[in-house]
Amino acid sequence: QCRASRPARAGVPVRTPGEKGVALSREQMLNGVALYRAIMPQLAPWAAKLGVTVPAPMPTPAELSSRT
């Protein structure tokens, strides 16, 4: 019902509360959570101390497109 409402700006679809968060959560479950490159080096010593395996970095979209 809400999505059928007239949008405030023409061409911009009506969104409902939480819709953006749900979409982001789905995307992150499929593709992982993007972190700034400086974060993992800061977490690595803690992972080693706690015996947690640090995952290998995922390729960036640019790296993926250059493979094809």
mmCIF file of C-alpha atoms in Angstrom:
data_model
loop_
_atom_site.group_PDB
_atom_site.id
_atom_site.type_symbol
_atom_site.label_atom_id
_atom_site.label_comp_id
_atom_site.label_asym_id
_atom_site.label_seq_id
_atom_site.Cartn_x
_atom_site.Cartn_y
_atom_site.Cartn_z
ATOM 1 C CA GLN A 1 0.000 0.000 0.000
ATOM 2 C CA CYS A 2 2.750 2.480 0.902
ATOM 3 C CA ARG A 3 4.753 1.731 -2.225
ATOM 4 C CA ALA A 4 1.723 2.511 -4.366
ATOM 5 C CA SER A 5 1.707 6.070 -2.979
ATOM 6 C CA ARG A 6 2.709 8.977 -5.190
ATOM 7 C CA PRO A 7 6.443 9.610 -4.712
ATOM 8 C CA ALA A 8 7.638 12.969 -3.372
ATOM 9 C CA ARG A 9 9.990 13.219 -6.348
ATOM 10 C CA ALA A 10 8.962 11.874 -9.725
ATOM 11 C CA GLY A 11 11.001 8.862 -10.766
ATOM 12 C CA VAL A 12 12.179 8.117 -7.219
ATOM 13 C CA PRO A 13 10.386 5.049 -5.844
ATOM 14 C CA VAL A 14 8.665 5.181 -2.470
ATOM 15 C CA ARG A 15 10.678 3.335 0.184
ATOM 16 C CA THR A 16 9.470 1.923 3.467
ATOM 17 C CA PRO A 17 11.285 2.117 6.832
ATOM 18 C CA GLY A 18 14.047 -0.459 7.072
ATOM 19 C CA GLU A 19 14.062 -1.256 3.353
ATOM 20 C CA LYS A 20 17.561 0.127 2.757
ATOM 21 C CA GLY A 21 18.937 -1.749 5.782
ATOM 22 C CA VAL A 22 17.424 -5.044 4.655
ATOM 23 C CA ALA A 23 18.881 -4.601 1.159
ATOM 24 C CA LEU A 24 22.315 -3.789 2.613
ATOM 25 C CA SER A 25 22.151 -6.819 4.918
ATOM 26 C CA ARG A 26 21.310 -9.126 1.997
ATOM 27 C CA GLU A 27 24.132 -7.694 -0.108
ATOM 28 C CA GLN A 28 26.625 -8.134 2.746
ATOM 29 C CA MET A 29 25.527 -11.724 3.370
ATOM 30 C CA LEU A 30 26.183 -12.510 -0.298
ATOM 31 C CA ASN A 31 29.358 -10.496 -0.859
ATOM 32 C CA GLY A 32 30.834 -9.866 2.585
ATOM 33 C CA VAL A 33 31.208 -6.648 4.535
ATOM 34 C CA ALA A 34 33.420 -4.053 2.893
ATOM 35 C CA LEU A 35 36.016 -2.646 5.283
ATOM 36 C CA TYR A 36 38.482 0.178 4.858
ATOM 37 C CA ARG A 37 41.868 -1.313 3.982
ATOM 38 C CA ALA A 38 43.379 0.028 7.234
ATOM 39 C CA ILE A 39 41.034 -1.983 9.464
ATOM 40 C CA MET A 40 42.266 -5.558 8.926
ATOM 41 C CA PRO A 41 45.937 -4.812 9.707
ATOM 42 C CA GLN A 42 44.738 -3.341 13.007
ATOM 43 C CA LEU A 43 42.634 -6.424 13.775
ATOM 44 C CA ALA A 44 45.282 -8.985 12.761
ATOM 45 C CA PRO A 45 47.268 -8.824 16.049
ATOM 46 C CA TRP A 46 44.069 -9.393 18.016
ATOM 47 C CA ALA A 47 43.085 -12.296 15.786
ATOM 48 C CA ALA A 48 46.500 -13.891 16.348
ATOM 49 C CA LYS A 49 46.264 -13.334 20.107
ATOM 50 C CA LEU A 50 42.793 -14.883 20.227
ATOM 51 C CA GLY A 51 43.544 -17.707 17.792
ATOM 52 C CA VAL A 52 41.110 -16.478 15.160
ATOM 53 C CA THR A 53 41.932 -17.070 11.512
ATOM 54 C CA VAL A 54 41.948 -13.865 9.483
ATOM 55 C CA PRO A 55 40.084 -14.354 6.214
ATOM 56 C CA ALA A 56 41.841 -13.647 2.950
ATOM 57 C CA PRO A 57 40.836 -10.321 1.427
ATOM 58 C CA MET A 58 38.196 -10.458 -1.253
ATOM 59 C CA PRO A 59 39.048 -8.948 -4.634
ATOM 60 C CA THR A 60 37.730 -5.481 -5.364
ATOM 61 C CA PRO A 61 35.206 -5.009 -8.186
ATOM 62 C CA ALA A 62 38.017 -3.542 -10.314
ATOM 63 C CA GLU A 63 40.177 -6.613 -9.686
ATOM 64 C CA LEU A 64 37.296 -8.903 -10.610
ATOM 65 C CA SER A 65 36.552 -7.065 -13.852
ATOM 66 C CA SER A 66 40.210 -7.148 -14.910
ATOM 67 C CA ARG A 67 40.185 -10.961 -14.741
ATOM 68 C CA THR A 68 37.699 -11.320 -17.571
#
